[in-house]
PDB file of C-alpha atoms in Angstrom:
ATOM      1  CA  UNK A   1      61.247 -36.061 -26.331  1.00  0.00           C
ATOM      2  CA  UNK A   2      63.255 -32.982 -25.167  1.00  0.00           C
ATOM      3  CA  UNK A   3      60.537 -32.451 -22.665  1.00  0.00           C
ATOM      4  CA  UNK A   4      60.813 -36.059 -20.992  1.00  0.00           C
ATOM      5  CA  UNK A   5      64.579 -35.068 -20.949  1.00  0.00           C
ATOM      6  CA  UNK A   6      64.176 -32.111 -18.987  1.00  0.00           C
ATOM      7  CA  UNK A   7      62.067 -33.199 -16.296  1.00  0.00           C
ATOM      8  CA  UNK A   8      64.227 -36.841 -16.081  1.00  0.00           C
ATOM      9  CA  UNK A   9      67.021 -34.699 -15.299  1.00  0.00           C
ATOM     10  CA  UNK A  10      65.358 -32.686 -12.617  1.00  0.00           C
ATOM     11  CA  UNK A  11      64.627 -36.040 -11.398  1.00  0.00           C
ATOM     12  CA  UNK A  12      67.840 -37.878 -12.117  1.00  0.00           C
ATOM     13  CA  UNK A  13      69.740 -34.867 -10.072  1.00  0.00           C
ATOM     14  CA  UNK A  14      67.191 -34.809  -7.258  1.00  0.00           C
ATOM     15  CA  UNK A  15      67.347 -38.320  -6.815  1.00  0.00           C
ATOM     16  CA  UNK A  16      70.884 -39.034  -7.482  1.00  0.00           C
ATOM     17  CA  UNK A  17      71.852 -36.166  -4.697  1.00  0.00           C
ATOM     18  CA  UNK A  18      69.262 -38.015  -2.312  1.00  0.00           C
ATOM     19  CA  UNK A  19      71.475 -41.221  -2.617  1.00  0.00           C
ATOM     20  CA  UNK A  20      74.448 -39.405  -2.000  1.00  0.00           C
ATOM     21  CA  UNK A  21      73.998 -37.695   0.472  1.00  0.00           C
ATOM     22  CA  UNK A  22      72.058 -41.608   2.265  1.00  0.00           C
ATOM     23  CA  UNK A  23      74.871 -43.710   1.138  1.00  0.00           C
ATOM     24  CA  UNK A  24      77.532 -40.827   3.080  1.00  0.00           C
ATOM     25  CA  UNK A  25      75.375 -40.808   6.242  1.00  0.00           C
ATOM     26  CA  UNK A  26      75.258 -44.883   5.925  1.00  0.00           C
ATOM     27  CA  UNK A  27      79.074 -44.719   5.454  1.00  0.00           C
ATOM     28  CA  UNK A  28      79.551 -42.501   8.644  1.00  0.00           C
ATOM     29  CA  UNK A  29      78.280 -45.946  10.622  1.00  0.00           C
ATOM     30  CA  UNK A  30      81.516 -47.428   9.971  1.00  0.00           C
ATOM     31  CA  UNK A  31      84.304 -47.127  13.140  1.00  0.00           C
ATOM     32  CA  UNK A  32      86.602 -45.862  10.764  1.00  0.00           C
ATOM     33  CA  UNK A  33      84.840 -43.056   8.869  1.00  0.00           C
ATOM     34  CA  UNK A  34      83.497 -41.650  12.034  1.00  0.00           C
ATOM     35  CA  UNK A  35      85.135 -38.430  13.231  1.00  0.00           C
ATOM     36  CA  UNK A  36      84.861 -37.900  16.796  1.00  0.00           C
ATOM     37  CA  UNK A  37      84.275 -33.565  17.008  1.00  0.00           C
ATOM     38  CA  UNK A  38      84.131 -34.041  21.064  1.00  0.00           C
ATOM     39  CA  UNK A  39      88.167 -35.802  20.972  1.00  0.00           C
ATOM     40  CA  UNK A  40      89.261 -34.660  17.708  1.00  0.00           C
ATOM     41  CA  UNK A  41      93.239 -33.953  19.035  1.00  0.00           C
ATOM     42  CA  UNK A  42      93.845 -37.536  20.154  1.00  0.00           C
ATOM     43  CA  UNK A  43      91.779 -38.887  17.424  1.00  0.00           C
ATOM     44  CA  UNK A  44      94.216 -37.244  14.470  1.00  0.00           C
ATOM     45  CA  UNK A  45      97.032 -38.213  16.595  1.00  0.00           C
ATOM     46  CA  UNK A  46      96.544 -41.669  17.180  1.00  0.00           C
ATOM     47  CA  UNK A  47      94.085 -42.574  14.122  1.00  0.00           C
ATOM     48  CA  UNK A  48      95.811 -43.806  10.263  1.00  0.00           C
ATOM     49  CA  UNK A  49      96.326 -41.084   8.367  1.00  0.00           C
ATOM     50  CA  UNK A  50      94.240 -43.373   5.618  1.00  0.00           C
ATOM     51  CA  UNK A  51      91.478 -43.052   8.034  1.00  0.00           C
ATOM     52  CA  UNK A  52      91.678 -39.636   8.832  1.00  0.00           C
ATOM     53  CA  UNK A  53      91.846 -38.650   5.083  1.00  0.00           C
ATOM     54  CA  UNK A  54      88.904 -40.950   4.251  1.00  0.00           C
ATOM     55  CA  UNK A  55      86.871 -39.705   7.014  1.00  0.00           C
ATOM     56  CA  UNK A  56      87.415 -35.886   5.887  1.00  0.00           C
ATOM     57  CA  UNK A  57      87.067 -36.490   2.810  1.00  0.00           C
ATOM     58  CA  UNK A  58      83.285 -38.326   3.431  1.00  0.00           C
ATOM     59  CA  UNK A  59      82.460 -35.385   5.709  1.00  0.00           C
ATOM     60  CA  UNK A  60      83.137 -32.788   3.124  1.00  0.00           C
ATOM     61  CA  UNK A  61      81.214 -34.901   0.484  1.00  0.00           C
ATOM     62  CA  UNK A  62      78.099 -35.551   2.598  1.00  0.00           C
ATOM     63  CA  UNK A  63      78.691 -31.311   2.557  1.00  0.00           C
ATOM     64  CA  UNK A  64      78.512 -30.897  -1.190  1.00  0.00           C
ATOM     65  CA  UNK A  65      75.695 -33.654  -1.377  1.00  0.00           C
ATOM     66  CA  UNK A  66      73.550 -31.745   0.719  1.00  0.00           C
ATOM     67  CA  UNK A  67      74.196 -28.535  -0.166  1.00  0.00           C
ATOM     68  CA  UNK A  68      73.253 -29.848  -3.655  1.00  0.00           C
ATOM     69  CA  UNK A  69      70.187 -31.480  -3.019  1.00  0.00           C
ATOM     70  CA  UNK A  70      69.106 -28.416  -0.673  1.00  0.00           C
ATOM     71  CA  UNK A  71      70.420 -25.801  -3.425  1.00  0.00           C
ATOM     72  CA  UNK A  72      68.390 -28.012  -6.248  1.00  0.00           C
ATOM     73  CA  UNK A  73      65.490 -28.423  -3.739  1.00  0.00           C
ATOM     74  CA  UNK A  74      64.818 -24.089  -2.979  1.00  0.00           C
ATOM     75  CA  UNK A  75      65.462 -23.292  -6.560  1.00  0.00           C
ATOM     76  CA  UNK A  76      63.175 -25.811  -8.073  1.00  0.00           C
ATOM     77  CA  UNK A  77      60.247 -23.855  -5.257  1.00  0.00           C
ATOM     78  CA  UNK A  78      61.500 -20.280  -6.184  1.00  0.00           C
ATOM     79  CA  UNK A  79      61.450 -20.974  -9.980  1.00  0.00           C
ATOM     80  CA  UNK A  80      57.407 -22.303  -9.152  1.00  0.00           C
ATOM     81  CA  UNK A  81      57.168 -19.266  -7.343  1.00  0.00           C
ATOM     82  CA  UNK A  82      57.576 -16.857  -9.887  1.00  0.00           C
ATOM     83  CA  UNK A  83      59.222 -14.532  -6.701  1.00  0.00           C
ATOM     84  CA  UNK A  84      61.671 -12.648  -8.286  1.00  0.00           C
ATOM     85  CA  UNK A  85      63.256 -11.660  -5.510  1.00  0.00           C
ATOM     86  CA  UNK A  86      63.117 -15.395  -3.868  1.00  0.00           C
ATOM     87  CA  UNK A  87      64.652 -16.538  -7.151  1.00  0.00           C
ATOM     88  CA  UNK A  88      67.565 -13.991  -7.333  1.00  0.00           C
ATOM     89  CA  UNK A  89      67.786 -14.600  -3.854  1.00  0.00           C
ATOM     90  CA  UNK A  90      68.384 -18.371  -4.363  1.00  0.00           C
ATOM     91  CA  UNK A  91      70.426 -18.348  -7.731  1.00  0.00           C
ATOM     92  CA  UNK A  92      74.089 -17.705  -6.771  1.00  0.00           C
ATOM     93  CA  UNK A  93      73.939 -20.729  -4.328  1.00  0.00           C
ATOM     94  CA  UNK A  94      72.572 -22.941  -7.234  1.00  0.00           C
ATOM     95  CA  UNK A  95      75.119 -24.582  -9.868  1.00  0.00           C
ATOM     96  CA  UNK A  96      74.542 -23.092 -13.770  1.00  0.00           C
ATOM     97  CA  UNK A  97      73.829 -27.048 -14.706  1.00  0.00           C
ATOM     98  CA  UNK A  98      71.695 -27.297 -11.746  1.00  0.00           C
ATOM     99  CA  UNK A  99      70.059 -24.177 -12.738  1.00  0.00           C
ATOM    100  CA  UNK A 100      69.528 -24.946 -16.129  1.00  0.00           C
ATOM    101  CA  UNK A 101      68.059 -28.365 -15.395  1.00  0.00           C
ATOM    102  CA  UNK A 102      65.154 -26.902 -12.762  1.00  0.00           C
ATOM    103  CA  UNK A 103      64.536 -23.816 -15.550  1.00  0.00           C
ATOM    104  CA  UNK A 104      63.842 -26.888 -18.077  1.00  0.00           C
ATOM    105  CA  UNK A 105      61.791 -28.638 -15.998  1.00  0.00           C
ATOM    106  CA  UNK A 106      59.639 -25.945 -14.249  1.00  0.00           C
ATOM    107  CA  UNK A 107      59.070 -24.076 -17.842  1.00  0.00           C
ATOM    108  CA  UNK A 108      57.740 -27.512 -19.341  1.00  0.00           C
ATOM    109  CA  UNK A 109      55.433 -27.942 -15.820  1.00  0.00           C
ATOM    110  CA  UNK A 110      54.240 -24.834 -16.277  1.00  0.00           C
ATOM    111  CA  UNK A 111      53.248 -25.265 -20.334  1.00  0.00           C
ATOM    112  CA  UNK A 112      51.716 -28.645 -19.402  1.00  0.00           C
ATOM    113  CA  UNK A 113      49.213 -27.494 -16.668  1.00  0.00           C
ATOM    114  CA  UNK A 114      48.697 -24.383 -18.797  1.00  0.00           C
ATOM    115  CA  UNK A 115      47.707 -26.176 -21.670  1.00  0.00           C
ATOM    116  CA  UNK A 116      45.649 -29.055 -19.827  1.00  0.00           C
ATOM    117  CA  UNK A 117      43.996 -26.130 -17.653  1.00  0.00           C
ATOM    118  CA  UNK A 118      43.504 -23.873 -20.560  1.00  0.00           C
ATOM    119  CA  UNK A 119      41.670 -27.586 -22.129  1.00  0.00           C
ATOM    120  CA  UNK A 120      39.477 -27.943 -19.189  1.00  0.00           C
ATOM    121  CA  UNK A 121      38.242 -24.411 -19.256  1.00  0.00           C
ATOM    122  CA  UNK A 122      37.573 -24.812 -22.663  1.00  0.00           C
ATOM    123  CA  UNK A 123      35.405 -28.524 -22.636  1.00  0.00           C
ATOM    124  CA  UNK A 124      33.596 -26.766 -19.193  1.00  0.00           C
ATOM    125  CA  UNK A 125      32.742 -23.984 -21.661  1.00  0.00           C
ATOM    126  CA  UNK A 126      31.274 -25.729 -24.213  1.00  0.00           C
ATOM    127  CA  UNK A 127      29.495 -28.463 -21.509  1.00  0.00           C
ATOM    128  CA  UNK A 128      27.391 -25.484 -19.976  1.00  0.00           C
ATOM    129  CA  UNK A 129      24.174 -25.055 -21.992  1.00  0.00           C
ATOM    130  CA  UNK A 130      23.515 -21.413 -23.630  1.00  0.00           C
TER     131      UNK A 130
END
């Protein structure tokens, strides 16, 4: 049961930070959470301060989203890797949860196709004739 767990929360996070960081870029088609980079003086100046705050904050959580989902996303590959180097590389931009989440999951992967390729081997062993 701990198994399902692991790789439902890989997949839980993964999906969860896909939604996140949709639903932001969906919210950025509103008039009011857009924040106009090419006019940005006259739009703080004559723009709600409710707005502006709103907008910011969206911007800086569409950030987070995707540097979640892309942080989740190039550990999950380096941990399949087995690249030291592409894993240390990778590991300080990765949250510890995140981190141990993906370490779950890809160690359980990695068992499973061990054990069902280790099975095949075996029943393609005994199915060739002496």
């Amino acid at each position: 049961m701990s198994r399902v767990k692991d790789l439902a929360g890989l997949a839980v996070l993964t999906i969860g930070a896909t939604v996140a960081v949709v639903g932001l870029h969906r919210l950025g088609s509103l008039p009011w959470l857009q924040v106009p980079t090419d006019r940005l003086g006259t739009w703080l100046a004559t723009t709600a301060t409710a707005d502006v705050v709103a907008s910011v904050l969206r911007l800086i959580a569409l950030c987070c989203a995707y540097w979640l989902l892309a942080g989740t996303a190039l550990y999950t590959l380096a941990r399949l890797s087995r690249v030291p180097a592409a894993i240390s590389a990778v590991r300080w931009t990765t949250l510890p949860p995140v981190r141990r989440v993906v370490d779950r999951a890809v160690t359980l992967t990695l068992a499973v196709s061990a054990a069902v390729g280790g099975g095949a081997v075996a029943a393609a062993d005994q199915a060739t004739p002496p």
